[in-house]
Amino acid sequence: MDTPHTQATLEVDSPERMQELGRRLAELLRPGDLVMLTGELGAGKTTLTRGLGEGLGVRGAVTSPTFVIARVHPSLVGGPALVHVDAYRLGGGLDEMEDLDLDVSLPDSVVVVEWGDGKVEDLTDDRLHVLIHRVVGNAEDADDDRRTVVLNGIGARWAAEDLALA
């Protein structure tokens, strides 16, 4: 049986717009949602997550959890907590991720996992996979902040969502 799937592609031209995209995406999120972020170093994964945190109204500055692996940001507005995970240094797949008890957090929280490809897909059949690609432009312009963001809603949870929220 095919898994329901919805997709949208958006263009983002600055870190501020990436953060705004996170705030808009937060309006779609609810407890139990898993968001996987994929993109090279510096692509904007943490900036997007910062916007998600703002949109969800959570406590604490959203920063990269690289050295703590996971950080929980409780809601200040009665909504779901944001669990922000950086799986970059985790090589053991789901077994290593299980040590973080994400399956316990997932029903009541929004769980955002950077570098989660091949590691967290088995947590749930429904997930939002966000792929962030740098726009390849002029080789002399290393400071180009343009990104193409592909939103892939996977599973029944996302089948009816309009991800083209630009």
Short mmCIF file of C-alpha atoms in Angstrom, two decimals:
data_model
loop_
_atom_site.label_atom_id
_atom_site.label_comp_id
_atom_site.label_asym_id
_atom_site.label_seq_id
_atom_site.Cartn_x
_atom_site.Cartn_y
_atom_site.Cartn_z
CA MET A 1 0.00 0.00 0.00
CA ASP A 2 1.36 3.43 -0.93
CA THR A 3 2.03 5.84 1.90
CA PRO A 4 0.14 9.14 1.49
CA HIS A 5 2.54 11.89 0.48
CA THR A 6 2.28 15.62 -0.10
CA GLN A 7 5.04 17.97 -1.22
CA ALA A 8 5.77 21.66 -1.70
CA THR A 9 8.89 23.51 -2.83
CA LEU A 10 9.58 27.01 -1.50
CA GLU A 11 12.31 29.55 -2.17
CA VAL A 12 13.89 31.34 0.80
CA ASP A 13 16.31 34.25 0.31
CA SER A 14 17.59 35.09 3.80
CA PRO A 15 18.01 33.71 7.32
CA GLU A 16 15.13 35.97 8.41
CA ARG A 17 12.86 34.38 5.80
CA MET A 18 13.98 30.89 6.91
CA GLN A 19 13.00 31.76 10.47
CA GLU A 20 9.67 33.14 9.22
CA LEU A 21 9.09 29.86 7.35
CA GLY A 22 9.60 28.08 10.67
CA ARG A 23 6.99 30.31 12.33
CA ARG A 24 4.50 29.55 9.54
CA LEU A 25 5.22 25.81 9.67
CA ALA A 26 4.63 25.87 13.44
CA GLU A 27 1.00 26.77 12.75
CA LEU A 28 0.56 23.33 11.14
CA LEU A 29 2.30 21.36 13.88
CA ARG A 30 0.61 19.50 16.70
CA PRO A 31 1.65 17.10 19.46
CA GLY A 32 3.01 13.88 18.02
CA ASP A 33 4.55 15.46 14.93
CA LEU A 34 8.03 14.40 13.86
CA VAL A 35 9.95 16.86 11.69
CA MET A 36 13.16 15.66 10.03
CA LEU A 37 15.55 18.33 8.77
CA THR A 38 18.09 17.54 6.06
CA GLY A 39 20.68 19.90 4.66
CA GLU A 40 24.40 20.49 4.64
CA LEU A 41 26.19 22.35 7.44
CA GLY A 42 25.05 25.97 7.45
CA ALA A 43 21.98 25.30 5.31
CA GLY A 44 19.58 26.79 7.86
CA LYS A 45 18.25 23.81 9.85
CA THR A 46 18.71 25.46 13.24
CA THR A 47 17.42 28.81 11.92
CA LEU A 48 14.25 27.06 10.74
CA THR A 49 13.94 25.34 14.13
CA ARG A 50 14.34 28.69 15.89
CA GLY A 51 11.31 29.89 13.93
CA LEU A 52 9.40 26.73 14.85
CA GLY A 53 10.14 27.43 18.51
CA GLU A 54 8.92 31.01 18.19
CA GLY A 55 5.77 29.86 16.43
CA LEU A 56 5.09 27.19 19.05
CA GLY A 57 5.71 29.68 21.88
CA VAL A 58 8.35 27.64 23.70
CA ARG A 59 10.77 28.66 26.44
CA GLY A 60 14.47 29.10 25.90
CA ALA A 61 16.69 30.10 23.04
CA VAL A 62 16.66 27.51 20.27
CA THR A 63 20.29 26.82 19.42
CA SER A 64 22.01 23.85 17.85
CA PRO A 65 21.95 20.93 20.30
CA THR A 66 25.10 19.42 18.76
CA PHE A 67 26.94 18.94 22.04
CA VAL A 68 23.94 17.89 24.17
CA ILE A 69 22.30 15.82 21.38
CA ALA A 70 18.77 16.81 22.47
CA ARG A 71 17.21 19.83 24.13
CA VAL A 72 13.61 20.16 25.38
CA HIS A 73 11.87 23.53 25.16
CA PRO A 74 8.64 23.54 27.23
CA SER A 75 5.66 25.49 25.95
CA LEU A 76 4.89 28.88 27.47
CA VAL A 77 1.41 28.95 25.91
CA GLY A 78 -0.09 25.56 26.79
CA GLY A 79 0.95 23.92 23.52
CA PRO A 80 3.33 21.07 22.84
CA ALA A 81 6.96 21.18 23.94
CA LEU A 82 9.63 21.32 21.25
CA VAL A 83 12.20 18.52 21.45
CA HIS A 84 15.17 19.56 19.29
CA VAL A 85 17.60 16.74 18.43
CA ASP A 86 20.89 16.86 16.55
CA ALA A 87 21.60 13.32 15.34
CA TYR A 88 24.79 14.30 13.48
CA ARG A 89 27.09 12.47 15.91
CA LEU A 90 24.78 9.49 16.38
CA GLY A 91 25.80 6.69 14.08
CA GLY A 92 23.80 3.80 15.51
CA GLY A 93 20.49 4.52 13.85
CA LEU A 94 17.27 3.95 15.76
CA ASP A 95 18.96 1.90 18.50
CA GLU A 96 21.04 4.89 19.55
CA MET A 97 18.08 7.22 19.09
CA GLU A 98 16.00 5.00 21.41
CA ASP A 99 18.39 5.89 24.23
CA LEU A 100 16.99 9.42 23.96
CA ASP A 101 13.43 8.12 24.67
CA LEU A 102 12.02 10.06 21.74
CA ASP A 103 9.19 7.56 21.48
CA VAL A 104 8.11 8.68 24.97
CA SER A 105 8.36 12.39 24.07
CA LEU A 106 6.73 12.10 20.66
CA PRO A 107 3.02 11.80 21.59
CA ASP A 108 3.05 15.01 23.66
CA SER A 109 5.68 17.05 21.81
CA VAL A 110 6.82 18.26 18.45
CA VAL A 111 10.11 16.46 17.82
CA VAL A 112 12.53 18.09 15.38
CA VAL A 113 15.54 16.02 14.34
CA GLU A 114 18.45 17.48 12.42
CA TRP A 115 20.51 14.89 10.49
CA GLY A 116 17.86 12.23 11.16
CA ASP A 117 17.93 10.49 7.77
CA GLY A 118 18.17 6.75 8.22
CA LYS A 119 17.85 7.12 12.00
CA VAL A 120 14.33 8.16 13.02
CA GLU A 121 11.97 7.10 10.25
CA ASP A 122 10.81 4.08 12.27
CA LEU A 123 9.56 6.26 15.14
CA THR A 124 6.32 6.95 13.25
CA ASP A 125 4.67 6.40 9.89
CA ASP A 126 3.85 10.12 9.72
CA ARG A 127 6.55 12.75 9.45
CA LEU A 128 7.40 16.04 7.82
CA HIS A 129 10.72 15.78 6.02
CA VAL A 130 12.26 19.18 5.27
CA LEU A 131 15.13 19.24 2.77
CA ILE A 132 17.10 22.49 2.57
CA HIS A 133 19.34 23.03 -0.46
CA ARG A 134 21.69 25.95 -1.07
CA VAL A 135 20.94 27.65 -4.36
CA VAL A 136 23.98 27.32 -6.57
CA GLY A 137 24.65 30.73 -8.02
CA ASN A 138 27.63 32.86 -8.77
CA ALA A 139 30.79 31.13 -7.50
CA GLU A 140 32.12 34.52 -6.36
CA ASP A 141 29.14 35.03 -4.04
CA ALA A 142 29.94 32.77 -1.08
CA ASP A 143 27.50 34.75 1.09
CA ASP A 144 24.47 33.78 -1.00
CA ASP A 145 21.66 33.06 1.49
CA ARG A 146 19.19 31.69 -1.06
CA ARG A 147 17.78 28.25 -0.30
CA THR A 148 15.31 25.89 -1.90
CA VAL A 149 13.21 24.20 0.79
CA VAL A 150 11.33 21.03 -0.10
CA LEU A 151 8.60 20.03 2.35
CA ASN A 152 7.62 16.35 2.15
CA GLY A 153 4.61 15.36 4.23
CA ILE A 154 4.73 11.59 4.63
CA GLY A 155 1.83 9.54 5.98
CA ALA A 156 -1.88 10.06 6.59
CA ARG A 157 -1.25 12.91 9.05
CA TRP A 158 0.09 15.11 6.24
CA ALA A 159 -2.14 13.97 3.36
CA ALA A 160 -4.63 16.85 3.71
CA GLU A 161 -2.16 19.59 4.71
CA ASP A 162 -1.36 22.37 2.26
CA LEU A 163 2.40 22.69 2.60
CA ALA A 164 2.64 25.53 0.06
CA LEU A 165 2.30 28.12 2.80
CA ALA A 166 4.41 30.76 1.13
#
